mmCIF file of C-alpha atoms in Angstrom:
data_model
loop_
_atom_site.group_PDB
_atom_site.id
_atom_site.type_symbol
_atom_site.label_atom_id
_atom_site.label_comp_id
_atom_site.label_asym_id
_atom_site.label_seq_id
_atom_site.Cartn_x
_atom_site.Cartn_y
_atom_site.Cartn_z
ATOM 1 C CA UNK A 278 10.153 75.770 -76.684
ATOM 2 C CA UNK A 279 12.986 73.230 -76.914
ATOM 3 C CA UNK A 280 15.294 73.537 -79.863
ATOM 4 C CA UNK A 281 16.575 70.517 -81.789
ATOM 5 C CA UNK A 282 19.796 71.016 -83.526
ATOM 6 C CA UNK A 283 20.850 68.878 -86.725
ATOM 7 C CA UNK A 284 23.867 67.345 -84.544
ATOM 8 C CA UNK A 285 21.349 65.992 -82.210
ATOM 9 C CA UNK A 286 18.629 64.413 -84.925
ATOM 10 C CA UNK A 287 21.619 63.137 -87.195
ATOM 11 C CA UNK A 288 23.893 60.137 -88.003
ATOM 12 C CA UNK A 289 26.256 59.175 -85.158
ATOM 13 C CA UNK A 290 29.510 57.987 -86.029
ATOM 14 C CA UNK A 291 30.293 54.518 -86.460
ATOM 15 C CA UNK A 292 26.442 53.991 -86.811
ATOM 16 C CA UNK A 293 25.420 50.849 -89.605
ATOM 17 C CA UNK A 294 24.478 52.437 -92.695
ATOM 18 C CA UNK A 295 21.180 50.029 -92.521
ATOM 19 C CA UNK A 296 20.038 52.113 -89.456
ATOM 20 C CA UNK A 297 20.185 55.577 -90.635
ATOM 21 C CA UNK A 298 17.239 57.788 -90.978
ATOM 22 C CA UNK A 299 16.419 58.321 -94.549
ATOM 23 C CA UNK A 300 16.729 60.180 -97.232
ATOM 24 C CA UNK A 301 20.635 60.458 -96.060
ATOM 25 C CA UNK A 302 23.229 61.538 -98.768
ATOM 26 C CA UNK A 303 26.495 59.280 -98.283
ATOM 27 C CA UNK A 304 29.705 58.754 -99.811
ATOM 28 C CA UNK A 305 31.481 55.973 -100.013
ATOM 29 C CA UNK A 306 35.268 56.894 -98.425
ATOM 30 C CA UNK A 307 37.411 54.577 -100.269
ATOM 31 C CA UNK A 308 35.880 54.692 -103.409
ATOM 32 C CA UNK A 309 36.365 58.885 -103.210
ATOM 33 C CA UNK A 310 39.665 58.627 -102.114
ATOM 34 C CA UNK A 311 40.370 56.001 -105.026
ATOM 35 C CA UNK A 312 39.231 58.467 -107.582
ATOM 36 C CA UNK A 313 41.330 61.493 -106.229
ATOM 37 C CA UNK A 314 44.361 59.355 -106.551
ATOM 38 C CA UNK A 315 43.496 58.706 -109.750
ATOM 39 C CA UNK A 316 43.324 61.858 -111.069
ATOM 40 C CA UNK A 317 46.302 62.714 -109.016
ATOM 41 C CA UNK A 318 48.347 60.160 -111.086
ATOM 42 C CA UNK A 319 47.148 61.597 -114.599
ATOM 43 C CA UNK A 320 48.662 65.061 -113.658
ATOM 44 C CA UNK A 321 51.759 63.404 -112.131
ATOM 45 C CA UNK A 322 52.051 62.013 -115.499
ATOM 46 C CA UNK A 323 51.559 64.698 -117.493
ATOM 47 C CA UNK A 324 53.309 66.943 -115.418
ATOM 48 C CA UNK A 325 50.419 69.152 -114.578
ATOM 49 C CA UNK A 326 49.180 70.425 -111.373
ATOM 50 C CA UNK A 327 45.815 69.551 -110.054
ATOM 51 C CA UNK A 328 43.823 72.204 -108.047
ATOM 52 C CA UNK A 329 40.390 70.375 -107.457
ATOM 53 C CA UNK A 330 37.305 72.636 -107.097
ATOM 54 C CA UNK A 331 35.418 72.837 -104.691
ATOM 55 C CA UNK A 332 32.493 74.074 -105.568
ATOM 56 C CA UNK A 333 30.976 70.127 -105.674
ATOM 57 C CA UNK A 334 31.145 69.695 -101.924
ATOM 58 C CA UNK A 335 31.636 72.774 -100.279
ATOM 59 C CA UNK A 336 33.660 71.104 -96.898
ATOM 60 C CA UNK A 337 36.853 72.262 -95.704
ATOM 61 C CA UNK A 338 38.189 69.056 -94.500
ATOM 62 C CA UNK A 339 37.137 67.252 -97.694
ATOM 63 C CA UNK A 340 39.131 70.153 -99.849
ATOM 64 C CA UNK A 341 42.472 69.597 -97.410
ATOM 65 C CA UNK A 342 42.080 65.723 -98.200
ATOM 66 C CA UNK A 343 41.779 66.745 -101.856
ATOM 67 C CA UNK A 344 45.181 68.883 -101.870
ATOM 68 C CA UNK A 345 47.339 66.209 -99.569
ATOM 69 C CA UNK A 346 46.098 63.749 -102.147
ATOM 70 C CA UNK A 347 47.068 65.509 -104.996
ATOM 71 C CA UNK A 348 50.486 66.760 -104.211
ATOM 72 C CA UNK A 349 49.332 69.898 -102.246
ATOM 73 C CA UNK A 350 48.083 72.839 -105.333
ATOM 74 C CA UNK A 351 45.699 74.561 -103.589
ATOM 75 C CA UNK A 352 41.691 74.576 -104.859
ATOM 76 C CA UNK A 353 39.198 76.270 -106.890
ATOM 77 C CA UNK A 354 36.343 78.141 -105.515
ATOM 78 C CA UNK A 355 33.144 79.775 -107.672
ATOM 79 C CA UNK A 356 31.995 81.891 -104.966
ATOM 80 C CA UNK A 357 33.534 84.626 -102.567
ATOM 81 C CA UNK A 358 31.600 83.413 -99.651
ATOM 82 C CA UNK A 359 33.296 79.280 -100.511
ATOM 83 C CA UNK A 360 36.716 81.616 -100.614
ATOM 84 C CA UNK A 361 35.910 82.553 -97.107
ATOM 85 C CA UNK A 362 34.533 79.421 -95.601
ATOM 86 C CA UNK A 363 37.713 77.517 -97.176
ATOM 87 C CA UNK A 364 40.111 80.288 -95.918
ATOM 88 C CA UNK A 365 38.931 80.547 -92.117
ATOM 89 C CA UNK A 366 39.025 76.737 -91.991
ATOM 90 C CA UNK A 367 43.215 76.613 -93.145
ATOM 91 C CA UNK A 368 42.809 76.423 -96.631
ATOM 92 C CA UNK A 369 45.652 79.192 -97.577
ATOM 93 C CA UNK A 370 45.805 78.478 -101.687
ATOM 94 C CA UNK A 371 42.824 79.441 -103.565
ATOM 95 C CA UNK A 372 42.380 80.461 -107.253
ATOM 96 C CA UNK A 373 38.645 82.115 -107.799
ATOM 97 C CA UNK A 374 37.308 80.920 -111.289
ATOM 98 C CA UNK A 375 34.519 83.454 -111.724
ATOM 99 C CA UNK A 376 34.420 87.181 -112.374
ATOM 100 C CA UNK A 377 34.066 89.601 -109.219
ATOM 101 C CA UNK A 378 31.998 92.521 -109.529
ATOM 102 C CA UNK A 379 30.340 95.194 -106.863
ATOM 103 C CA UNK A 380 32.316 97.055 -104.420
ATOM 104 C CA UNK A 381 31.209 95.054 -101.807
ATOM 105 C CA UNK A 382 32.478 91.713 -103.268
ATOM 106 C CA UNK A 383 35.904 93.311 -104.438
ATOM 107 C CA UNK A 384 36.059 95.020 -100.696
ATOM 108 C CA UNK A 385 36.002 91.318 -99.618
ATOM 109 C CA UNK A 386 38.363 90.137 -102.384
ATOM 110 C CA UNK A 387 40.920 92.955 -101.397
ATOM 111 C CA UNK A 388 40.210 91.471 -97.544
ATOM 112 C CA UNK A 389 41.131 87.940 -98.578
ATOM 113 C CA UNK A 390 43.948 88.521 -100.304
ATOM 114 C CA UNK A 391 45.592 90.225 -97.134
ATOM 115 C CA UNK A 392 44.759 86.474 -95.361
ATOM 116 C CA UNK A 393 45.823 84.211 -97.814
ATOM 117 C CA UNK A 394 49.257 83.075 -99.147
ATOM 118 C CA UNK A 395 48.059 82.650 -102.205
ATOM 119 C CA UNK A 396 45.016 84.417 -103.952
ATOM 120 C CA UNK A 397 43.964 84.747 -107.814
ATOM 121 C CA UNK A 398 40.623 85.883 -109.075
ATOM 122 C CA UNK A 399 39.181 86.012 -112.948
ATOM 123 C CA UNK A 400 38.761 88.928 -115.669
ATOM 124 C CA UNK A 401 37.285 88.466 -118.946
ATOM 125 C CA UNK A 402 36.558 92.029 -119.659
ATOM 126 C CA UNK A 403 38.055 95.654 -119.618
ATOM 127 C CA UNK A 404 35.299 96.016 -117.252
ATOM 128 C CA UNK A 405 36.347 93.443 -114.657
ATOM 129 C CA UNK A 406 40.350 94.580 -115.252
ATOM 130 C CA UNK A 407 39.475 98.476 -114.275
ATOM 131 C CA UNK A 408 36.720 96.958 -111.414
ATOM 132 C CA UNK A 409 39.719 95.092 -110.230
ATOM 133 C CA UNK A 410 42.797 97.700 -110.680
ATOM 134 C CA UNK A 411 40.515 99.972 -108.808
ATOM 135 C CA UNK A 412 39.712 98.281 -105.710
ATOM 136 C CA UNK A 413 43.253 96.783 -105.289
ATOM 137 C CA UNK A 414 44.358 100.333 -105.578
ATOM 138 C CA UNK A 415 41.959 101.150 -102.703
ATOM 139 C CA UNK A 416 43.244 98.749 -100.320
ATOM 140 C CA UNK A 417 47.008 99.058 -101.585
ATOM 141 C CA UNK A 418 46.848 95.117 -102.572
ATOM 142 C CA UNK A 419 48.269 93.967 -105.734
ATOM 143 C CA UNK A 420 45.754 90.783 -106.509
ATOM 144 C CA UNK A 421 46.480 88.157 -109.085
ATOM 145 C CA UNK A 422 44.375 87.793 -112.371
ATOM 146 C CA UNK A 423 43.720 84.916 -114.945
ATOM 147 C CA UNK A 424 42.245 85.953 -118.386
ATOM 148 C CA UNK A 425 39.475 83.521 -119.036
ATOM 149 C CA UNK A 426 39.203 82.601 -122.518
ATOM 150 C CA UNK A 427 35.962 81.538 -124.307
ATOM 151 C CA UNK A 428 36.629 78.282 -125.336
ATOM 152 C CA UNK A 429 33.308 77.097 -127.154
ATOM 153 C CA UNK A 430 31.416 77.083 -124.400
ATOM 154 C CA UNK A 431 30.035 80.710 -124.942
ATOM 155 C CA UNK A 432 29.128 81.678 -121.375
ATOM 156 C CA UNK A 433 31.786 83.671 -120.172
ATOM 157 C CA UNK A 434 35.233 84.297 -121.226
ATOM 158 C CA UNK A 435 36.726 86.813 -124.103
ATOM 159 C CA UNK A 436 36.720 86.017 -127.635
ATOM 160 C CA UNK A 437 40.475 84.552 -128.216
ATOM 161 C CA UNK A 438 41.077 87.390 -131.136
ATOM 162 C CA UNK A 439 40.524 89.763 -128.198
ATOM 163 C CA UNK A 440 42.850 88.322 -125.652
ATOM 164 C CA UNK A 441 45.876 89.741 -126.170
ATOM 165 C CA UNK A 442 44.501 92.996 -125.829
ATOM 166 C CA UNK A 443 42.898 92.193 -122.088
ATOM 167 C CA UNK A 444 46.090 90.659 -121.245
ATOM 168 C CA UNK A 445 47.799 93.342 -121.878
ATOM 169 C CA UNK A 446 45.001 95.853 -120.691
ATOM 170 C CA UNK A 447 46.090 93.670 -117.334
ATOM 171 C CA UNK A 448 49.679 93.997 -117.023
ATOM 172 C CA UNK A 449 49.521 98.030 -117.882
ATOM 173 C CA UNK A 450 47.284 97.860 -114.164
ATOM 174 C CA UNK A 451 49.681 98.956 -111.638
ATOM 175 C CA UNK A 452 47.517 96.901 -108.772
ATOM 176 C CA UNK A 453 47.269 94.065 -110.645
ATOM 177 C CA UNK A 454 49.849 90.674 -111.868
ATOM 178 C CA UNK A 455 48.595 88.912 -114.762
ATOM 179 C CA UNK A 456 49.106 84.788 -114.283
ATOM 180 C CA UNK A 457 48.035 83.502 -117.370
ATOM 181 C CA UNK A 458 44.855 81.771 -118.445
ATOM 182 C CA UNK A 459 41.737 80.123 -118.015
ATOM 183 C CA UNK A 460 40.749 78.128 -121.089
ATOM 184 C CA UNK A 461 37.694 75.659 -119.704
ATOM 185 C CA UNK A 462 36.935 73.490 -122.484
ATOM 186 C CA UNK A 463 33.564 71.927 -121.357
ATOM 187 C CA UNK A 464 32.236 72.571 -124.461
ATOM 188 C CA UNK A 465 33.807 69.279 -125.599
ATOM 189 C CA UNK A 466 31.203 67.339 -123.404
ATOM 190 C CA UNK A 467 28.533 68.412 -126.328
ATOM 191 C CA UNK A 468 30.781 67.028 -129.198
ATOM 192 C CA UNK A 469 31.859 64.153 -127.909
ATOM 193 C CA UNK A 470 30.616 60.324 -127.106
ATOM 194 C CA UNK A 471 33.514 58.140 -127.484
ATOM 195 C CA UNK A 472 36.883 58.066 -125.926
ATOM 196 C CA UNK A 473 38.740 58.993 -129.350
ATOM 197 C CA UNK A 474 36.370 62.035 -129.514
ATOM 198 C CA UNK A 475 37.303 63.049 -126.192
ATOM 199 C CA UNK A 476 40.750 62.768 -126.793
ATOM 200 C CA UNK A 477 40.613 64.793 -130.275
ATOM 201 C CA UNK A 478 38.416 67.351 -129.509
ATOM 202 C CA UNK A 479 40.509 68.267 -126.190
ATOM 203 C CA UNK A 480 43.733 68.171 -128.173
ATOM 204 C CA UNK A 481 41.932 71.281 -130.644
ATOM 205 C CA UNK A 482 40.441 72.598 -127.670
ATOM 206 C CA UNK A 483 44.187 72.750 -126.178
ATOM 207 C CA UNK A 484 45.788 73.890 -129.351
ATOM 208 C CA UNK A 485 43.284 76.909 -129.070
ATOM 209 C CA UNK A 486 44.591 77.597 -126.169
ATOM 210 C CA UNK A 487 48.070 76.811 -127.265
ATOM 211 C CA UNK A 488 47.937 79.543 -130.307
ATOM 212 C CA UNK A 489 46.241 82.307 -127.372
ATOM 213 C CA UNK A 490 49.054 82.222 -125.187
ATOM 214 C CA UNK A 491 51.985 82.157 -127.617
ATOM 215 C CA UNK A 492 50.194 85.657 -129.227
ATOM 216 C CA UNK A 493 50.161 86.677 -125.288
ATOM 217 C CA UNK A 494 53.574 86.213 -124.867
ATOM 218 C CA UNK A 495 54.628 87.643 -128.543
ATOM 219 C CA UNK A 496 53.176 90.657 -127.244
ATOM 220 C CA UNK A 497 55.401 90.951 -124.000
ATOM 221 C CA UNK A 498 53.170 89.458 -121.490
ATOM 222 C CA UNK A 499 54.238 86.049 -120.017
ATOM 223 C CA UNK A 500 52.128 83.211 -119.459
ATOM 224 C CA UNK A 501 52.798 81.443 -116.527
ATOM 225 C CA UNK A 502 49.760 79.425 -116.173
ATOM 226 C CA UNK A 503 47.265 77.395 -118.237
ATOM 227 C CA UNK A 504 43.934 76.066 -116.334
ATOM 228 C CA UNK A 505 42.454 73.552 -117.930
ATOM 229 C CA UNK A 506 39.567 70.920 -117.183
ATOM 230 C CA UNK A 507 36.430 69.565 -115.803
ATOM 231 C CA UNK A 508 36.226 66.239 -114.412
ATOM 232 C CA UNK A 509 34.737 64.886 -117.927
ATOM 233 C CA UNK A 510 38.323 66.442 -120.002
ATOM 234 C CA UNK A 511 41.240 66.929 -117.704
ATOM 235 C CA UNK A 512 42.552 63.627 -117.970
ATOM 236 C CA UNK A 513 42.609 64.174 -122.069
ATOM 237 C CA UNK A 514 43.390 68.071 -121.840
ATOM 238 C CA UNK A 515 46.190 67.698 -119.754
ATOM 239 C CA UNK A 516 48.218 65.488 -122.444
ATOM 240 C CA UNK A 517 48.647 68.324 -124.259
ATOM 241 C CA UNK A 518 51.970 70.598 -123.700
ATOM 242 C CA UNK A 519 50.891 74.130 -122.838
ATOM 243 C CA UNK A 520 48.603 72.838 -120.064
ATOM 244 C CA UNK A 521 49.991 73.916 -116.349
ATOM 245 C CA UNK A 522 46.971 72.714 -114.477
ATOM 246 C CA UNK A 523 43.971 70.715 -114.261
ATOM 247 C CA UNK A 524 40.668 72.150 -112.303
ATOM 248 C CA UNK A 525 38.193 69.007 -112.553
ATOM 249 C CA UNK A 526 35.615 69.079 -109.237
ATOM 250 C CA UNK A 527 33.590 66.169 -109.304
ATOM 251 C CA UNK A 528 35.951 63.304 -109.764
ATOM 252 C CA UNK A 529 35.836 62.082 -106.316
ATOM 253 C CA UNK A 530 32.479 61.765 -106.666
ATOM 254 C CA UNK A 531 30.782 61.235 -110.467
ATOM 255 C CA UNK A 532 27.561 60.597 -110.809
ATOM 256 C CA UNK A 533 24.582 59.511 -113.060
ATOM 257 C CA UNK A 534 25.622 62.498 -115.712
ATOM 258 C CA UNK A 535 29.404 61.049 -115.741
ATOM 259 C CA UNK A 536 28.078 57.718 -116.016
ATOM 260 C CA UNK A 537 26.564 58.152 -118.933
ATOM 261 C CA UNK A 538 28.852 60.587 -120.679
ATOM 262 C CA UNK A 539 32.417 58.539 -120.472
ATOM 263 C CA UNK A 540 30.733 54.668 -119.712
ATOM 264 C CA UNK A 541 34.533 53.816 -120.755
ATOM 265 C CA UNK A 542 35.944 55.023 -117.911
ATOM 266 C CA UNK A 543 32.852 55.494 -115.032
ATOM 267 C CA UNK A 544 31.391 52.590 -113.798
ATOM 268 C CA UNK A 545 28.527 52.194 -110.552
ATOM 269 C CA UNK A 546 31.790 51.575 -108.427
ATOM 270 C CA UNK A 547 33.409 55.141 -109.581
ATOM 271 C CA UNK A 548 30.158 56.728 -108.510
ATOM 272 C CA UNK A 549 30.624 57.234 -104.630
ATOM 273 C CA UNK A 550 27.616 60.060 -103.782
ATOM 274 C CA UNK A 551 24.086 57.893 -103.049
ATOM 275 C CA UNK A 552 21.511 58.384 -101.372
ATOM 276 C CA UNK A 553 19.941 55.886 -99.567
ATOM 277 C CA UNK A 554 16.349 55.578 -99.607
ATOM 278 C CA UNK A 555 13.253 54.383 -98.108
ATOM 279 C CA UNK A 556 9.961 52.354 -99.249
ATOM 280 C CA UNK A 557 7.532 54.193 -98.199
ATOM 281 C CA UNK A 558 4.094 52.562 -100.467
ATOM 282 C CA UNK A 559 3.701 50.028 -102.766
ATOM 283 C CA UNK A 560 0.695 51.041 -104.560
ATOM 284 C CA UNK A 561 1.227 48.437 -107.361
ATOM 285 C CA UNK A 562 2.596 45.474 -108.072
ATOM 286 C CA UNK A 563 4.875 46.947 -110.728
ATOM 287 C CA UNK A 564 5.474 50.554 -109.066
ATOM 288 C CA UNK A 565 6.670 51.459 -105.921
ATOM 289 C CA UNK A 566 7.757 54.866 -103.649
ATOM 290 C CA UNK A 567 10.254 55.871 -102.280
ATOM 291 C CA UNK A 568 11.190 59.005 -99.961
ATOM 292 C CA UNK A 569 13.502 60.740 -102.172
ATOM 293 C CA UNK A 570 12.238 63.372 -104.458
ATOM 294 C CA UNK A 571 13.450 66.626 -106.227
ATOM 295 C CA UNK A 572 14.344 68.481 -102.438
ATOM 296 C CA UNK A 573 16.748 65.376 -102.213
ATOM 297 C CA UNK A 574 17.791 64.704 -105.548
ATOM 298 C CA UNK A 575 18.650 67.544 -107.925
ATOM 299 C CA UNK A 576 17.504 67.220 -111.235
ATOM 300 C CA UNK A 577 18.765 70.037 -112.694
ATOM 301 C CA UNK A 578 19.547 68.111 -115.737
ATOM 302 C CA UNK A 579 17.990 65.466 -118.071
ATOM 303 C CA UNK A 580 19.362 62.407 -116.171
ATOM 304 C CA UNK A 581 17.124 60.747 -113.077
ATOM 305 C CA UNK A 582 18.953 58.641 -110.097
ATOM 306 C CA UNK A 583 19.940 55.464 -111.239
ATOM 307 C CA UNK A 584 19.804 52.811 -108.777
ATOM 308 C CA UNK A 585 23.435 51.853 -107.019
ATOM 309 C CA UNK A 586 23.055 47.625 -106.960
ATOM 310 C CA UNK A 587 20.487 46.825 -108.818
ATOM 311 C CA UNK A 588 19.482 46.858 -112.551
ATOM 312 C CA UNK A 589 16.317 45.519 -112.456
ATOM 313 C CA UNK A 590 14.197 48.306 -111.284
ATOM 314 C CA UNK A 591 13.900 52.269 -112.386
ATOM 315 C CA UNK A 592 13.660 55.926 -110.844
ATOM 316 C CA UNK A 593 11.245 57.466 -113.627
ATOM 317 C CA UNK A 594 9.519 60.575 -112.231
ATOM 318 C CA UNK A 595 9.908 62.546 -108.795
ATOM 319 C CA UNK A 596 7.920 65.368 -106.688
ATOM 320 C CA UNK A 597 9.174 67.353 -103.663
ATOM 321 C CA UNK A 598 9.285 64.155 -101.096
ATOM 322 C CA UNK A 599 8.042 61.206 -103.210
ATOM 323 C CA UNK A 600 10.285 59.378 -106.181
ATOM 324 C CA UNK A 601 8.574 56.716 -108.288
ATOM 325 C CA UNK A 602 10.008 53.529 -108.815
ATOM 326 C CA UNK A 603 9.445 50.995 -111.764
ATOM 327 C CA UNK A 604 9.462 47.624 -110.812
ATOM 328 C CA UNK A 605 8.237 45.804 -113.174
ATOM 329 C CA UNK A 606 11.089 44.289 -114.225
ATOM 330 C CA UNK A 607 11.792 43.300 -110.584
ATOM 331 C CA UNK A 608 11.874 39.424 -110.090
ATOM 332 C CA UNK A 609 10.877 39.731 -106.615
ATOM 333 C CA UNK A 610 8.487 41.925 -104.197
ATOM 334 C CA UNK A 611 9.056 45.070 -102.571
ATOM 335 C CA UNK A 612 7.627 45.992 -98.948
ATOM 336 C CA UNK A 613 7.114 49.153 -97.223
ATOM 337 C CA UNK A 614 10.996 49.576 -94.980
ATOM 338 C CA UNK A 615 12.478 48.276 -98.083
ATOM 339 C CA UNK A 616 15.600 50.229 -98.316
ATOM 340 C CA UNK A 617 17.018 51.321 -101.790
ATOM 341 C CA UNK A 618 20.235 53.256 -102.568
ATOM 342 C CA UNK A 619 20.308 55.591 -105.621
ATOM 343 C CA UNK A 620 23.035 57.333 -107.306
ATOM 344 C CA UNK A 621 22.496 60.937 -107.817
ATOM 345 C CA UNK A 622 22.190 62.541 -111.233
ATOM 346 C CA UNK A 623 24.062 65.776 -111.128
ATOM 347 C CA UNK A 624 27.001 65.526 -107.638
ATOM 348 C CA UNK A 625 27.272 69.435 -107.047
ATOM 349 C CA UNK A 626 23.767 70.510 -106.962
ATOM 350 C CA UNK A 627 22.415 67.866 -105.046
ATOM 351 C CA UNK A 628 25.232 68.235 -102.459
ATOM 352 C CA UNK A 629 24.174 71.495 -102.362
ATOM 353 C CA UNK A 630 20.456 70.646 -101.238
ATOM 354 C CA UNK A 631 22.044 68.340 -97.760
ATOM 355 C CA UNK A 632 23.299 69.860 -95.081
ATOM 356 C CA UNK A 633 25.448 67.035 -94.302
ATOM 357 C CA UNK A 634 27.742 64.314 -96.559
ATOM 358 C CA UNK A 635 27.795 61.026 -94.486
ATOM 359 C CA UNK A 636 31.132 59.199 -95.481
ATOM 360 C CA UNK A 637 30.926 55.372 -95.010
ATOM 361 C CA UNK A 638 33.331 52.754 -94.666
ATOM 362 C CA UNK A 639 31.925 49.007 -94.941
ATOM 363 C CA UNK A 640 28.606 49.961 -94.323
ATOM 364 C CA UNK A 641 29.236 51.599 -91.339
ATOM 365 C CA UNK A 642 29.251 55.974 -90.320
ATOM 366 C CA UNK A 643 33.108 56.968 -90.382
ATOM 367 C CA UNK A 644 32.805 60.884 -91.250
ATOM 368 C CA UNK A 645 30.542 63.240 -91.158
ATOM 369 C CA UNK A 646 31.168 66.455 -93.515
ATOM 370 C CA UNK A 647 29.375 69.845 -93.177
ATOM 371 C CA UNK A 648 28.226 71.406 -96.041
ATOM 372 C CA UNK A 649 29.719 74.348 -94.707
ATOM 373 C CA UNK A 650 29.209 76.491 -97.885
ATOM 374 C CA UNK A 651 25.782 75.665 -98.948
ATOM 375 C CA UNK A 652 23.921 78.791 -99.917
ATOM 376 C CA UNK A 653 26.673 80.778 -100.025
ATOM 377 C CA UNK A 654 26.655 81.961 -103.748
ATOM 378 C CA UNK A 655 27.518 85.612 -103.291
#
């Protein structure tokens, strides 16, 4: 039996957009790189670092653009198994925003660390701190740890009444160097719709964080860092003086859930993931289909692909292969071939559905990124 591989049946470089097979997820190089020197400016302003996380695209050579573009910080992972696809491909600087536990995954932590030049994980618990302090005592490491904070959010993190205590539960480990803190302040998103809200509500959300790490440090335990930041509040969050570093992950990208959220600030040009579509019925004069459903498309949340040039038509309902055009506000007729270009609702899921990103240069094929960590969510 012959055996096709996905390098043989994909795009080719330097191939017109117009030609490739569809549904094909692209991204639009100079638009992405636009965006990650934009953020890069707000931390150079604000004197903040900016580790970008990864977790949105998953690619090696897309996080090593991300960290010569942004004044070389090092990146954000969510997953052990991203750690180790970023480390074996030269990524060396890697700060682990999510809680390790089993002594498999800490056996792998421990094995990381002794690779990398720079390695940090996340506790929020006396649990994680003594899972930690034990296997870094195993393996004779000493591994770095960041107290996430609850924030608002309410998903993970400790209460901030109960931080000092962890941080302090963290420095008595003899295996283990406390950095400082995680204080993720997406909970804003929920509170806020207008620029001024954005800006006000990150400032409290900072000045929470503020008041945790002076009562850190009046205890004896220095706080060298402060992580901050999604895509949607770095930019605000980092005004504010006790911030050390922003950790947004979708900024080169946006999408439809951006779009909507800060209209201010993301246009249809700021959005650089699409995917480009195909025509493939026109039952009705005022409906049409296209090849791009929910295994293309993730619609994890609320928000539907929202078309990239065009105003005049609408993506209103999707199954597996199939996604359901309005057109009947559409001045002129659609055909079968008719190729349309969406923007994608939510970046990091549906990124996580492709196997590859095309990147495109005036409408032509100039790089072709592996989702090299897709699946890998142990």
């Amino acid at each position: 039996m012959t055996s096709w591989t996905t390098d043989e049946m994909g795009p080719s470089l330097y191939e017109p957009v117009g030609e490739l097979e569809t549904p094909t997820l692209l991204a639009d190089i100079d638009a992405m790189e636009r965006n990650i020197e934009e953020y890069a400016a707000v931390a150079d302003e604000h004197d903040v670092a900016l580790r970008s996380h990864v977790k949105t695209h998953k690619n090696a050579e897309l996080a090593a653009r991300e960290v010569e573009l942004t004044g070389g910080h090092g990146i954000c992972c969510q997953t052990l198994g991203e750690v180790e696809t970023m480390a074996r491909n030269g990524i060396d600087d890697i700060y682990l925003s999510y809680q390790v536990v089993g002594e498999g995954k800490l056996d792998r932590l421990c094995w990381l660390d002794g690779k990398l030049d720079a390695l940090a994980t996340t506790v929020d618990s006396a649990a994680t701190i003594e899972m930690l302090q034990a296997a870094a005592q195993t393996h004779d490491r000493t591994l770095h740890a960041i107290l996430e904070i609850d924030m608002g959010l309410h998903r993970t993190g400790v209460d901030p009444n109960n931080a000092v205590a962890l941080a302090r539960h963290v420095q008595r480990a003899e295996n283990l160097a406390f950095d400082g803190i995680l204080a993720y302040d997406s909970h804003v998103k929920s509170m806020s719709s207008t620029e001024e809200e954005f800006e006000e509500n990150c400032w409290d959300a900072m000045e929470l964080a503020a008041e945790v790490a002076a009562a850190i440090e009046a205890a004896g335990v220095p706080v060298e860092e402060v992580k901050v930041g999604g895509t949607a509040t770095s930019r605000y969050s980092a005004e504010h003086p006790v911030v050390t570093e922003i950790n947004p992950g979708m900024y080169p990208f946006n999408d439809v859930g951006e779009l909507y959220l800060r209209p201010w600030e993301v246009s249809k040009e700021d959005c650089t993931a699409t995917v480009v579509t195909t025509v493939i019925s026109v039952p009705e004069d005022d409906r049409l289909v296209v090849d791009g459903g929910s295994k293309t498309f993730s619609l994890d949340k609320p928000e539907m692909p929202v078309p990239k040039n065009r105003d005049d038509i609408e993506y209103v309902n999707a199954s597996e292969e199939h996604g359901w055009i309005d057109t009947s506000d559409a001045e002129d007729p659609f055909e079968v071939g008719d190729r349309l270009e969406f923007i994608v609702p939510h970046v990091c899921t549906t990124i996580n559905l492709h196997d590859l990103i095309v990147g495109v240069r005036d409408g032509r094929v100039e790089e072709l990124w592996e989702v090299q960590a897709r699946g890998k969510v142990r």
